[in-house]
PDB file of C-alpha atoms in Angstrom:
ATOM      1  CA  ASP A 228      81.766  87.445  85.824  1.00 97.00           C
ATOM      2  CA  ILE A 229      83.608  84.958  87.983  1.00 98.00           C
ATOM      3  CA  GLN A 230      81.173  83.791  90.860  1.00 98.00           C
ATOM      4  CA  MET A 231      82.828  82.650  94.128  1.00 98.00           C
ATOM      5  CA  THR A 232      80.820  80.309  96.375  1.00 98.00           C
ATOM      6  CA  GLN A 233      81.954  79.764  99.877  1.00 98.00           C
ATOM      7  CA  SER A 234      80.830  76.754 102.055  1.00 98.00           C
ATOM      8  CA  PRO A 235      79.494  76.655 104.583  1.00 97.00           C
ATOM      9  CA  SER A 236      77.876  79.900 104.987  1.00 97.00           C
ATOM     10  CA  SER A 237      78.184  79.628 108.794  1.00 97.00           C
ATOM     11  CA  LEU A 238      79.906  77.384 111.099  1.00 96.00           C
ATOM     12  CA  SER A 239      80.000  76.809 114.791  1.00 96.00           C
ATOM     13  CA  ALA A 240      83.228  75.457 116.418  1.00 96.00           C
ATOM     14  CA  SER A 241      85.063  75.535 119.664  1.00 95.00           C
ATOM     15  CA  VAL A 242      88.434  76.771 120.705  1.00 95.00           C
ATOM     16  CA  GLY A 243      91.135  74.272 119.812  1.00 96.00           C
ATOM     17  CA  ASP A 244      89.136  72.915 116.778  1.00 96.00           C
ATOM     18  CA  ARG A 245      90.494  72.466 113.357  1.00 97.00           C
ATOM     19  CA  VAL A 246      88.340  74.285 110.857  1.00 97.00           C
ATOM     20  CA  THR A 247      88.066  74.228 107.092  1.00 98.00           C
ATOM     21  CA  ILE A 248      86.327  76.722 104.776  1.00 98.00           C
ATOM     22  CA  THR A 249      85.890  76.053 101.139  1.00 98.00           C
ATOM     23  CA  CYS A 250      85.749  78.447  98.247  1.00 98.00           C
ATOM     24  CA  ARG A 251      84.765  77.538  94.716  1.00 98.00           C
ATOM     25  CA  ALA A 252      85.465  79.689  91.647  1.00 98.00           C
ATOM     26  CA  SER A 253      82.921  79.369  88.680  1.00 98.00           C
ATOM     27  CA  GLN A 254      85.853  79.156  86.316  1.00 98.00           C
ATOM     28  CA  GLY A 255      89.637  78.590  86.674  1.00 98.00           C
ATOM     29  CA  ILE A 256      91.476  81.323  88.467  1.00 97.00           C
ATOM     30  CA  SER A 257      95.018  79.652  88.872  1.00 97.00           C
ATOM     31  CA  SER A 258      96.084  80.591  92.145  1.00 97.00           C
ATOM     32  CA  TRP A 259      94.814  84.251  92.128  1.00 97.00           C
ATOM     33  CA  LEU A 260      92.896  83.871  95.387  1.00 98.00           C
ATOM     34  CA  ALA A 261      92.857  85.699  98.767  1.00 98.00           C
ATOM     35  CA  TRP A 262      91.211  85.234 102.019  1.00 98.00           C
ATOM     36  CA  TYR A 263      90.314  87.940 104.404  1.00 98.00           C
ATOM     37  CA  GLN A 264      89.031  87.999 107.955  1.00 98.00           C
ATOM     38  CA  GLN A 265      86.413  90.640 109.230  1.00 98.00           C
ATOM     39  CA  LYS A 266      85.243  91.204 112.677  1.00 97.00           C
ATOM     40  CA  PRO A 267      82.037  93.105 113.430  1.00 95.00           C
ATOM     41  CA  GLU A 268      82.316  96.828 112.676  1.00 95.00           C
ATOM     42  CA  LYS A 269      85.893  96.428 111.637  1.00 97.00           C
ATOM     43  CA  ALA A 270      87.713  96.652 108.399  1.00 98.00           C
ATOM     44  CA  PRO A 271      88.875  93.419 106.704  1.00 98.00           C
ATOM     45  CA  LYS A 272      92.202  92.083 107.462  1.00 98.00           C
ATOM     46  CA  SER A 273      94.146  90.340 104.803  1.00 96.00           C
ATOM     47  CA  LEU A 274      95.247  86.906 105.751  1.00 98.00           C
ATOM     48  CA  ILE A 275      96.422  84.802 102.695  1.00 98.00           C
ATOM     49  CA  TYR A 276      97.053  85.611  99.023  1.00 97.00           C
ATOM     50  CA  ALA A 277      98.201  83.626  96.012  1.00 97.00           C
ATOM     51  CA  ALA A 278      96.049  80.898  97.429  1.00 98.00           C
ATOM     52  CA  SER A 279      98.530  79.853 100.087  1.00 98.00           C
ATOM     53  CA  THR A 280     100.894  82.569 100.849  1.00 97.00           C
ATOM     54  CA  LEU A 281     100.515  84.022 104.565  1.00 98.00           C
ATOM     55  CA  GLN A 282     100.263  87.838 104.925  1.00 96.00           C
ATOM     56  CA  SER A 283     103.140  89.129 106.971  1.00 95.00           C
ATOM     57  CA  GLY A 284     102.204  88.900 110.638  1.00 96.00           C
ATOM     58  CA  VAL A 285      99.270  86.385 110.337  1.00 97.00           C
ATOM     59  CA  PRO A 286      99.621  83.353 112.675  1.00 97.00           C
ATOM     60  CA  SER A 287     100.947  80.180 111.210  1.00 97.00           C
ATOM     61  CA  ARG A 288      97.763  78.313 112.328  1.00 97.00           C
ATOM     62  CA  PHE A 289      96.057  79.803 109.095  1.00 98.00           C
ATOM     63  CA  SER A 290      96.870  78.103 105.988  1.00 98.00           C
ATOM     64  CA  GLY A 291      95.471  78.255 102.343  1.00 98.00           C
ATOM     65  CA  SER A 292      95.482  75.664  99.576  1.00 98.00           C
ATOM     66  CA  GLY A 293      94.165  75.079  96.104  1.00 98.00           C
ATOM     67  CA  SER A 294      94.395  76.084  92.576  1.00 98.00           C
ATOM     68  CA  GLY A 295      92.113  76.192  89.684  1.00 97.00           C
ATOM     69  CA  THR A 296      88.561  76.341  90.890  1.00 98.00           C
ATOM     70  CA  ASP A 297      88.666  74.842  94.467  1.00 98.00           C
ATOM     71  CA  PHE A 298      90.222  76.413  97.405  1.00 98.00           C
ATOM     72  CA  THR A 299      90.445  75.984 101.145  1.00 98.00           C
ATOM     73  CA  LEU A 300      91.163  78.028 104.259  1.00 98.00           C
ATOM     74  CA  THR A 301      92.247  75.997 107.148  1.00 98.00           C
ATOM     75  CA  ILE A 302      92.638  77.070 110.830  1.00 97.00           C
ATOM     76  CA  SER A 303      94.517  74.416 112.669  1.00 96.00           C
ATOM     77  CA  SER A 304      93.641  75.249 116.270  1.00 95.00           C
ATOM     78  CA  LEU A 305      90.839  77.916 116.810  1.00 96.00           C
ATOM     79  CA  GLN A 306      91.705  80.651 119.027  1.00 96.00           C
ATOM     80  CA  PRO A 307      89.134  83.061 120.632  1.00 94.00           C
ATOM     81  CA  GLU A 308      90.235  85.904 118.286  1.00 95.00           C
ATOM     82  CA  ASP A 309      89.429  83.773 115.219  1.00 96.00           C
ATOM     83  CA  PHE A 310      85.835  83.975 115.578  1.00 92.00           C
ATOM     84  CA  ALA A 311      84.810  86.332 112.638  1.00 97.00           C
ATOM     85  CA  THR A 312      83.545  86.296 109.084  1.00 98.00           C
ATOM     86  CA  TYR A 313      85.914  85.064 106.309  1.00 98.00           C
ATOM     87  CA  TYR A 314      85.689  86.007 102.800  1.00 98.00           C
ATOM     88  CA  CYS A 315      87.489  84.619  99.710  1.00 98.00           C
ATOM     89  CA  GLN A 316      88.301  86.916  96.718  1.00 98.00           C
ATOM     90  CA  GLN A 317      89.369  86.055  93.163  1.00 98.00           C
ATOM     91  CA  TYR A 318      91.716  88.676  91.592  1.00 97.00           C
ATOM     92  CA  ASN A 319      92.385  86.891  88.496  1.00 96.00           C
ATOM     93  CA  SER A 320      90.277  89.006  86.316  1.00 96.00           C
ATOM     94  CA  TYR A 321      87.925  92.013  86.366  1.00 97.00           C
ATOM     95  CA  PRO A 322      85.551  92.310  87.903  1.00 98.00           C
ATOM     96  CA  ILE A 323      87.194  91.246  91.051  1.00 98.00           C
ATOM     97  CA  THR A 324      84.627  89.224  93.050  1.00 98.00           C
ATOM     98  CA  PHE A 325      84.283  87.945  96.643  1.00 98.00           C
ATOM     99  CA  GLY A 326      82.522  84.991  98.103  1.00 98.00           C
ATOM    100  CA  GLN A 327      79.380  85.648 100.382  1.00 98.00           C
ATOM    101  CA  GLY A 328      81.398  85.003 103.464  1.00 98.00           C
ATOM    102  CA  THR A 329      81.567  82.258 106.157  1.00 98.00           C
ATOM    103  CA  ARG A 330      80.613  83.256 109.607  1.00 98.00           C
ATOM    104  CA  LEU A 331      82.655  81.294 112.203  1.00 97.00           C
ATOM    105  CA  GLU A 332      80.791  81.398 115.492  1.00 96.00           C
ATOM    106  CA  ILE A 333      81.657  79.935 118.915  1.00 88.00           C
ATOM    107  CA  LYS A 334      79.887  76.682 119.720  1.00 87.00           C
TER     108      LYS A 334
ATOM    109  CA  GLU B 188     103.360 102.007 109.790  1.00 96.00           C
ATOM    110  CA  VAL B 189     100.992 101.679 106.905  1.00 97.00           C
ATOM    111  CA  GLN B 190      97.840 103.892 107.385  1.00 98.00           C
ATOM    112  CA  LEU B 191      94.982 104.603 105.105  1.00 98.00           C
ATOM    113  CA  VAL B 192      92.389 106.981 106.365  1.00 98.00           C
ATOM    114  CA  GLU B 193      89.094 107.593 104.514  1.00 98.00           C
ATOM    115  CA  SER B 194      86.730 110.555 104.872  1.00 98.00           C
ATOM    116  CA  GLY B 195      83.841 112.208 103.193  1.00 98.00           C
ATOM    117  CA  GLY B 196      81.060 109.841 103.933  1.00 97.00           C
ATOM    118  CA  ASP B 197      77.833 111.369 104.705  1.00 97.00           C
ATOM    119  CA  LEU B 198      74.077 111.199 104.310  1.00 98.00           C
ATOM    120  CA  VAL B 199      72.909 112.201 100.743  1.00 98.00           C
ATOM    121  CA  GLN B 200      69.565 112.248  98.839  1.00 98.00           C
ATOM    122  CA  PRO B 201      69.119 109.888  95.807  1.00 98.00           C
ATOM    123  CA  GLY B 202      70.540 111.532  92.679  1.00 98.00           C
ATOM    124  CA  GLY B 203      73.142 113.536  94.689  1.00 98.00           C
ATOM    125  CA  SER B 204      76.905 113.434  94.643  1.00 98.00           C
ATOM    126  CA  LEU B 205      79.752 112.722  97.159  1.00 98.00           C
ATOM    127  CA  ARG B 206      83.536 112.691  96.974  1.00 98.00           C
ATOM    128  CA  LEU B 207      85.332 110.319  99.168  1.00 98.00           C
ATOM    129  CA  SER B 208      89.053 110.762 100.076  1.00 98.00           C
ATOM    130  CA  CYS B 209      91.623 108.415 101.480  1.00 98.00           C
ATOM    131  CA  VAL B 210      94.834 109.683 102.623  1.00 98.00           C
ATOM    132  CA  VAL B 211      97.765 107.336 103.138  1.00 98.00           C
ATOM    133  CA  SER B 212     101.163 107.230 104.936  1.00 98.00           C
ATOM    134  CA  GLY B 213     103.739 104.667 105.782  1.00 97.00           C
ATOM    135  CA  PHE B 214     104.434 103.682 102.047  1.00 97.00           C
ATOM    136  CA  THR B 215     105.232 105.234  98.766  1.00 97.00           C
ATOM    137  CA  PHE B 216     101.918 105.870  97.362  1.00 97.00           C
ATOM    138  CA  SER B 217     102.947 106.450  93.826  1.00 97.00           C
ATOM    139  CA  ARG B 218     104.382 102.991  93.521  1.00 97.00           C
ATOM    140  CA  TYR B 219     101.019 100.985  94.113  1.00 97.00           C
ATOM    141  CA  TRP B 220      97.711 100.359  92.509  1.00 98.00           C
ATOM    142  CA  MET B 221      94.896 101.436  94.775  1.00 98.00           C
ATOM    143  CA  SER B 222      91.369 100.316  95.230  1.00 98.00           C
ATOM    144  CA  TRP B 223      87.914 101.075  96.628  1.00 98.00           C
ATOM    145  CA  VAL B 224      85.736  98.154  98.113  1.00 98.00           C
ATOM    146  CA  ARG B 225      82.328  98.655  99.638  1.00 98.00           C
ATOM    147  CA  GLN B 226      80.026  96.707 102.042  1.00 98.00           C
ATOM    148  CA  ALA B 227      76.441  97.446 102.450  1.00 98.00           C
ATOM    149  CA  PRO B 228      74.890  97.088 105.972  1.00 97.00           C
ATOM    150  CA  GLY B 229      74.791  93.553 106.849  1.00 96.00           C
ATOM    151  CA  LYS B 230      76.115  92.284 103.505  1.00 98.00           C
ATOM    152  CA  GLY B 231      79.368  90.982 102.154  1.00 98.00           C
ATOM    153  CA  LEU B 232      82.256  92.809 100.479  1.00 98.00           C
ATOM    154  CA  GLU B 233      81.937  94.319  96.886  1.00 98.00           C
ATOM    155  CA  TRP B 234      84.928  95.526  94.833  1.00 98.00           C
ATOM    156  CA  VAL B 235      84.007  98.976  93.231  1.00 98.00           C
ATOM    157  CA  ALA B 236      87.081 100.257  91.526  1.00 98.00           C
ATOM    158  CA  ASN B 237      90.990 100.076  90.908  1.00 98.00           C
ATOM    159  CA  ILE B 238      93.435 102.673  89.892  1.00 98.00           C
ATOM    160  CA  LYS B 239      96.974 102.289  88.438  1.00 97.00           C
ATOM    161  CA  GLN B 240      99.903 104.105  89.873  1.00 97.00           C
ATOM    162  CA  ASP B 241      99.889 106.956  87.494  1.00 95.00           C
ATOM    163  CA  GLY B 242      96.142 106.935  87.063  1.00 95.00           C
ATOM    164  CA  GLY B 243      96.432 105.792  83.527  1.00 95.00           C
ATOM    165  CA  GLU B 244      94.275 102.636  83.996  1.00 97.00           C
ATOM    166  CA  LYS B 245      91.019 102.449  85.992  1.00 98.00           C
ATOM    167  CA  TYR B 246      88.534  99.554  86.282  1.00 98.00           C
ATOM    168  CA  TYR B 247      84.892  99.630  87.697  1.00 98.00           C
ATOM    169  CA  VAL B 248      82.367  97.264  88.764  1.00 98.00           C
ATOM    170  CA  ASP B 249      79.320  97.504  86.081  1.00 98.00           C
ATOM    171  CA  SER B 250      77.089  98.858  88.593  1.00 98.00           C
ATOM    172  CA  VAL B 251      78.915 102.097  89.108  1.00 98.00           C
ATOM    173  CA  LYS B 252      80.374 102.574  85.660  1.00 98.00           C
ATOM    174  CA  GLY B 253      79.470 106.037  84.325  1.00 97.00           C
ATOM    175  CA  ARG B 254      78.423 107.296  87.841  1.00 98.00           C
ATOM    176  CA  PHE B 255      81.630 106.862  89.825  1.00 98.00           C
ATOM    177  CA  THR B 256      85.155 107.891  89.139  1.00 98.00           C
ATOM    178  CA  ILE B 257      88.268 106.805  90.791  1.00 98.00           C
ATOM    179  CA  SER B 258      91.237 109.204  90.991  1.00 98.00           C
ATOM    180  CA  ARG B 259      94.447 109.995  92.791  1.00 98.00           C
ATOM    181  CA  ASP B 260      96.920 112.724  93.598  1.00 98.00           C
ATOM    182  CA  ASN B 261     100.217 111.225  94.159  1.00 98.00           C
ATOM    183  CA  ALA B 262     101.514 114.587  95.460  1.00 98.00           C
ATOM    184  CA  LYS B 263      99.082 114.427  98.119  1.00 98.00           C
ATOM    185  CA  ASN B 264      99.200 110.758  98.822  1.00 98.00           C
ATOM    186  CA  SER B 265      95.612 110.738  98.277  1.00 98.00           C
ATOM    187  CA  LEU B 266      93.031 108.535  96.666  1.00 98.00           C
ATOM    188  CA  TYR B 267      89.499 109.667  95.492  1.00 98.00           C
ATOM    189  CA  LEU B 268      86.123 108.349  94.579  1.00 98.00           C
ATOM    190  CA  GLN B 269      83.844 110.850  93.078  1.00 98.00           C
ATOM    191  CA  MET B 270      80.192 109.438  93.354  1.00 98.00           C
ATOM    192  CA  ASN B 271      77.406 110.922  91.253  1.00 98.00           C
ATOM    193  CA  SER B 272      73.867 109.899  90.513  1.00 98.00           C
ATOM    194  CA  LEU B 273      73.596 108.145  93.965  1.00 98.00           C
ATOM    195  CA  ARG B 274      71.163 105.536  94.509  1.00 98.00           C
ATOM    196  CA  ALA B 275      69.949 103.950  97.784  1.00 98.00           C
ATOM    197  CA  GLU B 276      71.750 100.582  96.767  1.00 98.00           C
ATOM    198  CA  ASP B 277      75.021 102.537  97.018  1.00 98.00           C
ATOM    199  CA  THR B 278      74.590 102.955 100.669  1.00 98.00           C
ATOM    200  CA  ALA B 279      77.648 101.226 102.215  1.00 98.00           C
ATOM    201  CA  VAL B 280      80.782 101.400 104.247  1.00 98.00           C
ATOM    202  CA  TYR B 281      83.484 102.397 101.591  1.00 98.00           C
ATOM    203  CA  TYR B 282      87.027 101.029 102.280  1.00 98.00           C
ATOM    204  CA  CYS B 283      90.140 102.117 100.429  1.00 98.00           C
ATOM    205  CA  ALA B 284      92.866  99.559 100.092  1.00 98.00           C
ATOM    206  CA  LYS B 285      96.427  99.288  98.966  1.00 98.00           C
ATOM    207  CA  LEU B 286      97.260  96.547  96.602  1.00 97.00           C
ATOM    208  CA  ILE B 287     100.603  94.655  96.313  1.00 95.00           C
ATOM    209  CA  VAL B 288     102.855  94.847  93.281  1.00 90.00           C
ATOM    210  CA  GLY B 289     101.852  92.800  90.384  1.00 87.00           C
ATOM    211  CA  SER B 290      98.523  91.687  91.505  1.00 89.00           C
ATOM    212  CA  ASN B 291      95.055  92.925  92.696  1.00 92.00           C
ATOM    213  CA  TYR B 292      95.482  91.557  96.079  1.00 94.00           C
ATOM    214  CA  ALA B 293      94.855  94.309  98.923  1.00 96.00           C
ATOM    215  CA  ASP B 294      97.299  93.831 101.820  1.00 96.00           C
ATOM    216  CA  TYR B 295      96.250  96.983 103.741  1.00 97.00           C
ATOM    217  CA  TRP B 296      92.846  98.553 104.316  1.00 98.00           C
ATOM    218  CA  GLY B 297      91.563 101.810 105.856  1.00 98.00           C
ATOM    219  CA  GLN B 298      88.879 101.744 108.538  1.00 98.00           C
ATOM    220  CA  GLY B 299      86.056 102.707 106.052  1.00 98.00           C
ATOM    221  CA  THR B 300      83.674 105.782 105.793  1.00 98.00           C
ATOM    222  CA  LEU B 301      79.918 105.316 105.763  1.00 98.00           C
ATOM    223  CA  VAL B 302      77.743 106.692 102.673  1.00 98.00           C
ATOM    224  CA  THR B 303      74.006 106.638 103.268  1.00 98.00           C
ATOM    225  CA  VAL B 304      71.818 107.454 100.313  1.00 98.00           C
ATOM    226  CA  SER B 305      68.253 108.210 101.509  1.00 97.00           C
ATOM    227  CA  SER B 306      65.541 110.710 101.207  1.00 96.00           C
TER     228      SER B 306
END
């Protein structure tokens, strides 16, 4: 199975900050990587797929990069609604696996 | 507007069975792979199963193989998850999700249904 490791596990930041979350795969997954946002008691929301393609309707302050084993999610200027937990997911091969999540909190 | 609505979650005893349903609207259900993903209380997301458009291919996480069965009824725009031999560790919110064409990326999710396995 491909293990997905996110860092950091939690992060405190302020509105307006630039934030980067990292996701590392235990083996190469090309660009078969997605990012999801989840707020408490809510369903996940799809943000980015194919490592860098923005889901329709997602603000352009979100961006993704990387290929192979190392990936990043960047939020260029944090907004109040961005405080949530973020998950990466590899869908290169079965079983599909998620990272453990990164909790983004208000400083 | 794409909508996915899960139902069927309940409190069930260990060893029991439950069938989850997901009714979809706003897209042509028969054209897309579908997925179930779960989230145990306070934990992260875990993929459970995928099913092809015609039901001819199915994939499962090892921990549910032989106990869970994913299925679909394209005439009813419905996705199902039959869960047998339930264990305490199956306690979770179960989400259905629509996958995009050509990959296992989920672009739309339901609101989830809670399954609690406890005596």
